[in-house]
Amino acid sequence: MKDKYIKLIEEINSFYNSSEVSKEVNSVTPLEIRDQLKKYDFKRKINFETLFDDICEMNRRWNLNVTSPRYLGLFNPSVSEQSIIADALTALHNPQLAVWKHAPFANEIERHTLKFLGDFIFEKQDFFASFTTGGSEANMTGILAALGYTFADFCKDGVLSIKGKPRIYISEYAHHSFEKIAKNTGIGESAVYRVPVNQNYELNIDLLNSQIESDKNNGHIPFLVVGTAGTTSLGTVDALEELVKLCEEKKLWFHVDAAWGGAAIISPKLKPMLKGIEQADSITIDAHKWLSIPMGAGMFFTKHHEVIKNIFSVKADYMPQRTEDVNEPYITSIQWSRRFIGLKLFMTLAEEGIENIVKRIEHQYETGQYLREQLKKRDWIIVNPTDLPVVCFTHPKIIDKRITTRNILESIYQKGCFWISDIHYTENDSGLRACITSFKTTQSDIDFIVKELELIINP
Ligand SMILES: *Cc1c(COP(=O)(O)O)cnc(C)c1O
């Protein structure tokens, strides 16, 4: 075997179980890194071994290790072993998935994987699904589909054909990709209406209802409601079933953004929390969050196959002929040249088995419960009403302004042995946020983190 590949295997073996979170991420400056990169002028060739060691060393020093069991962060997971190998194979074979005829096997693997996961949502119903680069692309696909479905001339004449101001409704706590998508699709940021939440931090349906009615009287055309299943800051789930009912009544497209929380669908124990998702018009779920797959792996699901065809179809003479009984990816999705995203999920499911993947999800759920209990025992106050493993908490000393969450985070980041973030859960209140996002996080990691927090708050 070539020495180059052996180096890679050695690095995988040595890094995979590293629990170090960050060495110098908090203190490094852009100039320091730029200085180190000056030796790479690309004129002088660098010996592979030196290059490889240098890259690994700098990667470890200057990247937050989101795969650490002690990174309780922003939905970025520890990755499965199979997915690392799958990504290397994908780079090696470099299949082009744009057309089925170029990569029949890769395309069928993706279809097989999406069918397996989609069946947990839709059970016996038919659906269309595709892999995306992430949740943002999947959300964008949902909004485009809703525009194409609602406005007959949208595909041909664009937003100018719409006789009024199109409007979408999302919760105050929904993801900010929707504002970006609104700008990019041409409906504009002001098309997004953020509905306040109720006392459970769920989209307030009464307010939504009255806003829709008053908007209709003021030249707006409501066309889409988004329910979030697992909000980014608080992990709360909107009342999906009630939103379904309202959307049916008002004839609006219903998109569920379950980028992180959607993975719960495979667990019989957690699935009830997502009740109603099966009736959505379109759904976003990221494999690169709770399903422990490396980044660049989102999924989009919809019951409206025809709408998808309308939105993305074009004629390109140079593309190979279409194959029967196949959704050609380049005319059913945003991307054209297309990476083999599905292999990492397929190989993980195939070797681990679904039972093990469900266990990993439930383990993270239980570890979240454990963290909640340990915090409560020590005077911390839990502020977000969710069962999912996003734990937001504050402390009497934070409430009394004797210490700020920023001060606490500075102490944590300086030490660099674990990672959490902070949130503003109301306009005036901030708290800390810890999300169990690694299947490797154990109760003893939690004990360690809670003890460290204790040392900071009660020095
Ligand atoms: C992460 C996230 C997104 C964005 O997805 P990306 O994969 O980062 O593009 C959208 N919505 C929610 C609820 C998320 O958690």
Coordinates of C-alpha atoms and ligand atoms in Angstrom, one line a residue:
M1 CA 0.0 0.0 0.0
K2 CA 1.2 3.5 -0.7
D3 CA 2.6 5.4 2.3
K4 CA 0.3 8.3 1.6
Y5 CA -2.8 6.3 2.4
I6 CA -1.2 4.7 5.4
K7 CA -0.7 8.2 6.8
L8 CA -4.4 8.8 6.4
I9 CA -5.3 5.6 8.2
E10 CA -2.9 6.5 11.1
E11 CA -4.5 9.9 11.5
I12 CA -8.0 8.4 11.5
N13 CA -7.0 5.9 14.1
S14 CA -5.4 8.6 16.3
F15 CA -8.0 11.3 16.0
Y16 CA -11.3 9.3 15.9
N17 CA -11.5 8.9 19.7
S18 CA -9.9 12.1 20.7
S19 CA -12.0 14.0 23.2
E20 CA -9.9 17.2 23.1
V21 CA -12.3 20.0 22.2
S22 CA -10.0 23.0 21.4
K23 CA -6.5 24.0 22.0
E24 CA -6.1 27.5 20.6
V25 CA -9.4 28.2 18.8
N26 CA -10.4 30.8 21.3
S27 CA -7.1 32.8 21.2
V28 CA -5.9 32.4 17.6
T29 CA -6.0 35.4 15.3
P30 CA -6.4 35.5 11.5
L31 CA -2.9 36.9 11.2
E32 CA -1.4 34.1 13.1
I33 CA -2.9 31.6 10.7
R34 CA -2.1 33.6 7.6
D35 CA 1.5 33.8 8.8
Q36 CA 1.7 30.0 9.0
L37 CA 0.2 29.7 5.5
K38 CA 2.9 31.9 4.0
K39 CA 5.1 29.0 3.4
Y40 CA 2.6 27.6 1.0
D41 CA 3.4 29.8 -2.0
F42 CA 2.6 26.8 -4.3
K43 CA 5.8 27.4 -6.2
R44 CA 8.1 25.5 -3.8
K45 CA 6.9 21.9 -3.6
I46 CA 6.4 20.5 -0.2
N47 CA 7.1 16.9 0.7
F48 CA 3.9 14.9 1.3
E49 CA 4.8 13.8 4.8
T50 CA 5.7 17.3 6.0
L51 CA 2.5 18.6 4.3
F52 CA 0.3 16.0 5.8
D53 CA 1.7 16.4 9.3
D54 CA 1.4 20.2 9.1
I55 CA -2.2 20.1 8.0
C56 CA -3.3 17.6 10.7
E57 CA -1.4 19.6 13.4
M58 CA -3.0 22.9 12.3
N59 CA -6.4 21.3 12.0
R60 CA -6.2 20.0 15.5
R61 CA -5.0 23.3 16.9
W62 CA -7.3 25.7 15.1
N63 CA -10.5 23.9 14.7
L64 CA -13.2 23.3 17.2
N65 CA -13.4 19.5 17.5
V66 CA -17.1 19.1 17.1
T67 CA -16.7 15.3 17.1
S68 CA -15.6 15.4 20.7
P69 CA -18.0 13.8 23.2
R70 CA -17.4 17.0 25.2
Y71 CA -18.6 19.3 22.5
L72 CA -22.2 20.1 23.5
G73 CA -22.8 22.4 20.7
L74 CA -24.6 23.5 17.6
F75 CA -26.0 20.2 16.3
N76 CA -22.7 19.2 14.7
P77 CA -22.2 15.5 15.5
S78 CA -19.5 12.9 16.2
V79 CA -19.4 11.0 12.9
S80 CA -19.8 7.3 12.3
E81 CA -16.7 5.3 11.3
Q82 CA -18.4 4.1 8.1
S83 CA -19.1 7.6 7.0
I84 CA -15.5 8.5 7.0
I85 CA -14.7 5.6 4.8
A86 CA -17.6 6.3 2.6
D87 CA -16.5 9.9 2.0
A88 CA -13.1 8.7 1.1
L89 CA -14.6 6.2 -1.4
T90 CA -16.8 8.9 -2.8
A91 CA -13.8 11.1 -3.5
L92 CA -11.9 8.1 -5.0
H93 CA -14.6 6.9 -7.4
N94 CA -16.1 10.4 -7.8
P95 CA -19.4 9.3 -9.3
Q96 CA -21.4 12.0 -11.0
L97 CA -25.0 11.6 -9.8
A98 CA -26.6 14.3 -11.9
V99 CA -27.9 11.8 -14.4
W100 CA -28.9 8.2 -13.5
K101 CA -27.0 6.8 -16.6
H102 CA -23.7 8.2 -15.3
A103 CA -24.0 6.6 -11.9
P104 CA -26.7 4.0 -11.8
F105 CA -25.4 2.3 -8.6
A106 CA -24.9 5.5 -6.6
N107 CA -28.3 6.8 -7.6
E108 CA -30.0 3.6 -6.6
I109 CA -28.1 3.6 -3.2
E110 CA -29.5 7.1 -2.5
R111 CA -33.0 6.1 -3.6
H112 CA -32.8 2.9 -1.4
T113 CA -31.6 4.9 1.6
L114 CA -34.2 7.7 1.3
K115 CA -37.0 5.2 0.8
F116 CA -36.0 3.4 4.0
L117 CA -35.9 6.6 6.0
G118 CA -38.9 8.2 4.3
D119 CA -41.1 5.2 5.2
F120 CA -40.6 6.0 8.9
I121 CA -42.4 9.3 8.1
F122 CA -44.9 8.5 5.4
E123 CA -45.4 4.8 6.1
K124 CA -47.5 3.6 3.2
Q125 CA -47.9 6.9 1.3
D126 CA -45.9 7.6 -1.8
F127 CA -43.2 10.4 -1.6
F128 CA -40.3 12.0 -3.5
A129 CA -37.0 12.5 -1.7
S130 CA -33.5 13.8 -2.5
F131 CA -30.3 14.4 -0.7
T132 CA -29.2 18.0 -0.3
T133 CA -26.1 19.7 0.8
G134 CA -27.9 20.5 4.1
G135 CA -30.9 21.9 5.8
S136 CA -30.7 25.2 4.0
E137 CA -30.9 23.7 0.6
A138 CA -33.8 21.4 1.7
N139 CA -35.7 24.4 3.2
M140 CA -35.1 26.3 0.0
T141 CA -36.4 23.4 -2.0
G142 CA -39.5 23.4 0.2
I143 CA -40.1 27.1 -0.4
L144 CA -39.6 26.9 -4.2
A145 CA -42.0 24.0 -4.3
A146 CA -44.6 26.0 -2.3
L147 CA -44.2 28.9 -4.7
G148 CA -44.5 26.7 -7.8
Y149 CA -47.5 25.0 -6.3
T150 CA -49.4 28.1 -5.2
F151 CA -48.6 30.5 -8.1
A152 CA -49.4 29.1 -11.5
D153 CA -47.0 31.4 -13.4
F154 CA -44.2 31.4 -10.9
C155 CA -42.0 29.0 -12.9
K156 CA -42.4 30.9 -16.1
D157 CA -42.7 34.5 -15.1
G158 CA -41.3 34.5 -11.6
V159 CA -42.4 36.6 -8.6
L160 CA -43.6 39.5 -10.9
S161 CA -46.5 37.3 -11.9
I162 CA -47.8 37.2 -8.4
K163 CA -50.6 39.7 -7.8
G164 CA -49.8 40.7 -4.2
K165 CA -47.1 40.3 -1.7
P166 CA -46.4 36.6 -1.0
R167 CA -46.0 35.8 2.7
I168 CA -44.6 33.0 4.7
Y169 CA -45.0 32.3 8.4
I170 CA -42.4 30.9 10.7
S171 CA -41.9 31.0 14.5
E172 CA -39.9 33.6 16.2
Y173 CA -37.5 30.7 17.0
A174 CA -37.3 29.2 13.5
H175 CA -34.0 29.0 11.7
H176 CA -32.7 32.1 9.9
S177 CA -32.1 30.3 6.7
F178 CA -35.7 31.3 5.8
E179 CA -34.8 35.0 5.6
K180 CA -31.9 34.2 3.4
I181 CA -34.0 32.0 1.2
A182 CA -36.7 34.7 1.0
K183 CA -34.0 37.1 -0.3
N184 CA -32.6 34.6 -2.7
T185 CA -35.9 33.5 -4.2
G186 CA -36.9 37.0 -5.0
I187 CA -39.9 37.3 -2.6
G188 CA -37.7 39.4 -0.3
E189 CA -37.0 39.3 3.4
S190 CA -40.1 41.2 4.3
A191 CA -42.1 38.2 3.0
V192 CA -41.1 36.4 6.1
Y193 CA -43.4 36.9 9.1
R194 CA -42.0 35.7 12.4
V195 CA -45.0 34.7 14.6
P196 CA -44.4 35.1 18.4
V197 CA -44.4 31.9 20.5
N198 CA -46.7 30.9 23.3
Q199 CA -45.5 30.1 26.9
N200 CA -44.1 26.8 25.7
Y201 CA -41.9 28.5 23.1
E202 CA -44.1 27.0 20.3
L203 CA -45.4 29.1 17.4
N204 CA -48.6 30.7 18.7
I205 CA -51.3 29.4 16.5
D206 CA -54.0 32.0 17.6
L207 CA -51.7 34.8 16.6
L208 CA -50.8 33.0 13.3
N209 CA -54.5 32.7 12.5
S210 CA -55.3 36.4 13.1
Q211 CA -52.1 37.5 11.3
I212 CA -53.0 35.5 8.2
E213 CA -56.5 37.1 8.2
S214 CA -55.3 40.6 8.6
D215 CA -52.5 40.1 6.0
K216 CA -55.1 38.9 3.5
N217 CA -56.9 42.2 3.9
N218 CA -53.7 44.2 3.4
G219 CA -52.5 43.0 0.0
H220 CA -50.5 40.0 1.2
I221 CA -50.9 36.5 -0.2
P222 CA -50.1 33.9 2.5
F223 CA -48.8 30.7 0.9
L224 CA -46.6 28.9 3.3
V225 CA -46.4 28.0 7.0
V226 CA -43.2 26.5 8.5
G227 CA -43.4 24.3 11.6
T228 CA -40.0 23.7 13.3
A229 CA -39.4 20.3 14.9
G230 CA -36.5 21.0 17.1
T231 CA -35.7 24.8 17.2
T232 CA -32.0 25.6 16.9
S233 CA -31.7 27.6 20.1
L234 CA -34.3 25.8 22.4
G235 CA -35.0 22.4 20.8
T236 CA -38.7 23.0 21.1
V237 CA -41.3 21.4 18.6
D238 CA -44.1 23.5 17.2
A239 CA -47.6 22.0 17.5
L240 CA -47.4 20.2 14.1
E241 CA -50.9 18.6 14.1
E242 CA -52.6 21.9 14.8
L243 CA -50.5 23.6 12.1
V244 CA -51.6 20.9 9.6
K245 CA -55.2 21.6 10.4
L246 CA -54.8 25.3 10.0
C247 CA -52.9 24.9 6.7
E248 CA -55.6 22.6 5.3
E249 CA -58.3 25.1 6.3
K250 CA -56.5 28.0 4.7
K251 CA -55.1 26.1 1.8
L252 CA -51.4 26.9 2.6
W253 CA -48.4 24.7 2.0
F254 CA -47.0 23.3 5.2
H255 CA -43.3 22.7 5.5
V256 CA -41.7 21.1 8.5
D257 CA -38.1 22.1 9.3
A258 CA -36.9 19.1 11.2
A259 CA -33.3 19.6 10.3
W260 CA -32.0 18.4 13.7
G261 CA -35.1 16.9 15.5
G262 CA -36.3 14.9 12.5
A263 CA -33.9 12.0 13.2
A264 CA -36.2 11.2 16.2
I265 CA -38.6 9.7 13.6
I266 CA -36.7 6.4 13.6
S267 CA -37.1 5.9 17.4
P268 CA -40.5 4.4 18.4
K269 CA -40.0 6.1 21.8
L270 CA -39.4 9.6 20.4
K271 CA -41.5 9.5 17.2
P272 CA -44.7 10.6 19.0
M273 CA -43.1 14.0 19.5
L274 CA -43.2 14.6 15.8
K275 CA -46.8 13.6 15.3
G276 CA -48.2 15.5 12.4
I277 CA -45.0 15.5 10.4
E278 CA -46.4 12.8 8.1
Q279 CA -49.0 15.2 6.9
A280 CA -46.6 18.0 5.9
D281 CA -46.3 19.0 2.2
S282 CA -42.5 19.0 2.5
I283 CA -39.9 18.2 5.2
T284 CA -36.3 18.9 5.9
I285 CA -34.1 16.5 7.8
D286 CA -30.4 16.7 8.1
A287 CA -28.3 13.5 8.2
H288 CA -25.4 15.6 9.2
K289 CA -26.9 16.5 12.5
W290 CA -28.5 13.9 14.8
L291 CA -27.8 11.0 12.4
S292 CA -24.0 11.4 13.0
I293 CA -23.0 11.8 9.3
P294 CA -20.2 14.3 8.3
M295 CA -21.3 17.6 6.9
G296 CA -22.9 18.0 3.5
A297 CA -25.8 15.6 4.1
G298 CA -29.3 17.0 4.2
M299 CA -32.5 15.4 3.0
F300 CA -35.7 16.8 1.4
F301 CA -39.0 14.9 1.4
T302 CA -42.3 15.8 -0.2
K303 CA -45.6 14.2 -1.3
H304 CA -45.8 16.5 -4.3
H305 CA -43.7 14.8 -7.0
E306 CA -45.3 16.7 -9.9
V307 CA -44.5 20.1 -8.3
I308 CA -40.8 19.2 -8.0
K309 CA -40.7 18.2 -11.7
N310 CA -42.2 21.6 -12.7
I311 CA -39.8 23.6 -10.6
F312 CA -36.5 22.1 -11.7
S313 CA -37.1 20.8 -15.2
V314 CA -35.1 22.2 -18.0
K315 CA -34.0 20.9 -21.4
A316 CA -30.3 20.3 -21.9
D317 CA -29.4 18.6 -25.2
Y318 CA -26.0 17.5 -24.0
M319 CA -27.3 15.5 -21.1
P320 CA -27.7 11.7 -21.6
Q321 CA -31.2 10.5 -22.3
R322 CA -33.5 10.1 -19.4
T323 CA -34.1 6.7 -17.9
E324 CA -37.6 5.3 -17.3
D325 CA -38.8 5.0 -13.7
V326 CA -36.1 7.4 -12.4
N327 CA -36.0 10.9 -11.0
E328 CA -33.0 12.4 -12.8
P329 CA -31.4 14.4 -10.0
Y330 CA -30.3 17.3 -12.2
I331 CA -34.0 18.1 -13.1
T332 CA -35.5 17.3 -9.7
S333 CA -33.2 19.3 -7.4
I334 CA -31.2 22.5 -7.1
Q335 CA -27.8 21.0 -7.7
W336 CA -26.5 19.9 -11.1
S337 CA -23.1 18.1 -10.7
R338 CA -23.8 16.1 -7.7
R339 CA -21.6 14.4 -5.0
F340 CA -22.5 11.0 -3.7
I341 CA -24.0 12.2 -0.4
G342 CA -26.0 9.1 0.4
L343 CA -23.2 6.5 0.7
K344 CA -22.1 7.6 4.1
L345 CA -25.6 7.2 5.5
F346 CA -26.1 3.9 3.6
M347 CA -22.9 2.4 4.9
T348 CA -23.6 3.5 8.4
L349 CA -27.1 2.0 8.4
A350 CA -25.8 -1.2 6.7
E351 CA -23.0 -2.0 9.1
E352 CA -24.5 -0.7 12.3
G353 CA -28.1 -1.8 11.6
I354 CA -31.1 0.4 12.3
E355 CA -31.4 -0.9 15.9
N356 CA -28.0 0.4 16.8
I357 CA -28.7 3.8 15.2
V358 CA -32.0 4.1 17.1
K359 CA -30.0 3.2 20.3
R360 CA -27.5 6.0 19.6
I361 CA -30.4 8.5 19.2
E362 CA -32.1 7.3 22.4
H363 CA -28.8 7.4 24.2
Q364 CA -28.3 11.0 23.4
Y365 CA -31.9 11.7 24.4
E366 CA -31.3 10.0 27.8
T367 CA -28.0 11.8 28.3
G368 CA -29.9 15.1 27.8
Q369 CA -32.3 14.0 30.5
Y370 CA -29.4 13.1 32.8
L371 CA -27.8 16.5 32.2
R372 CA -31.1 18.2 33.1
E373 CA -31.3 16.3 36.4
Q374 CA -27.7 17.0 37.4
L375 CA -28.1 20.7 36.7
K376 CA -31.3 20.9 38.7
K377 CA -29.6 19.3 41.7
R378 CA -27.1 22.1 41.8
D379 CA -29.3 25.2 41.7
W380 CA -29.3 25.6 37.9
I381 CA -32.7 26.4 36.4
I382 CA -33.9 24.8 33.2
V383 CA -35.6 27.3 30.9
N384 CA -36.6 25.4 27.8
P385 CA -39.6 23.1 27.9
T386 CA -38.5 20.3 25.7
D387 CA -37.7 16.6 26.1
L388 CA -35.2 16.6 23.3
P389 CA -31.6 16.8 24.3
V390 CA -31.1 20.6 24.0
V391 CA -30.7 21.8 27.5
C392 CA -30.9 25.6 28.2
F393 CA -30.3 26.8 31.7
T394 CA -29.6 29.7 33.9
H395 CA -28.7 30.3 37.5
P396 CA -29.8 32.7 40.3
K397 CA -26.4 34.4 40.0
I398 CA -27.0 35.0 36.3
I399 CA -30.5 36.3 36.9
D400 CA -29.2 38.6 39.7
K401 CA -26.5 39.8 37.2
R402 CA -23.7 38.8 39.5
I403 CA -22.1 36.9 36.5
T404 CA -23.0 37.0 32.8
T405 CA -23.2 34.0 30.5
R406 CA -20.4 35.7 28.4
N407 CA -18.1 35.6 31.5
I408 CA -18.9 31.9 32.0
L409 CA -18.3 31.1 28.4
E410 CA -14.9 32.9 28.4
S411 CA -13.8 30.8 31.3
I412 CA -14.9 27.6 29.6
Y413 CA -13.3 28.5 26.2
Q414 CA -10.1 29.5 27.9
K415 CA -9.7 26.1 29.4
G416 CA -10.9 24.4 26.2
C417 CA -11.9 21.1 27.8
F418 CA -15.6 21.2 26.8
W419 CA -17.8 23.5 24.7
I420 CA -21.3 24.9 25.2
S421 CA -22.9 28.1 23.9
D422 CA -25.3 30.8 25.2
I423 CA -28.7 32.0 24.1
H424 CA -31.2 34.8 24.6
Y425 CA -34.3 32.9 25.5
T426 CA -36.2 36.2 26.0
E427 CA -35.3 39.7 25.0
N428 CA -33.7 40.4 28.4
D429 CA -32.7 36.9 29.6
S430 CA -29.7 34.9 28.5
G431 CA -28.8 31.4 29.5
L432 CA -26.4 28.6 28.6
R433 CA -27.2 26.0 26.0
A434 CA -25.8 22.5 25.9
C435 CA -26.9 20.1 23.2
I436 CA -26.0 16.4 23.3
T437 CA -25.0 15.9 19.8
S438 CA -22.5 13.1 20.1
F439 CA -23.4 9.4 20.5
K440 CA -20.1 9.1 22.4
T441 CA -21.1 11.5 25.2
T442 CA -21.4 9.5 28.5
Q443 CA -22.8 10.3 31.9
S444 CA -19.2 10.7 33.1
D445 CA -18.6 13.4 30.5
I446 CA -21.7 15.1 31.9
D447 CA -20.5 14.7 35.5
F448 CA -17.2 16.3 34.4
I449 CA -19.0 19.2 32.7
V450 CA -21.4 19.9 35.5
K451 CA -18.5 19.9 38.0
E452 CA -16.6 22.4 35.8
L453 CA -19.7 24.6 35.6
E454 CA -20.0 24.5 39.4
L455 CA -16.4 25.6 39.8
I456 CA -17.1 28.6 37.6
I457 CA -20.3 29.7 39.2
N458 CA -19.2 29.0 42.8
P459 CA -15.5 29.6 42.8
Ligands
LIG1 C1 -29.2 23.4 11.1 C2 -30.5 23.9 10.8 C3 -30.9 24.5 9.6 C4 -29.8 24.7 8.5 O1 -29.4 23.5 8.0 P1 -27.9 23.4 7.4 O2 -27.7 21.9 7.3 O3 -26.9 24.1 8.4 O4 -27.9 24.1 6.1 C5 -32.2 24.8 9.3 N1 -33.1 24.6 10.3 C6 -32.9 24.1 11.5 C7 -34.0 23.9 12.5 C8 -31.5 23.7 11.8 O5 -31.3 23.2 13.0

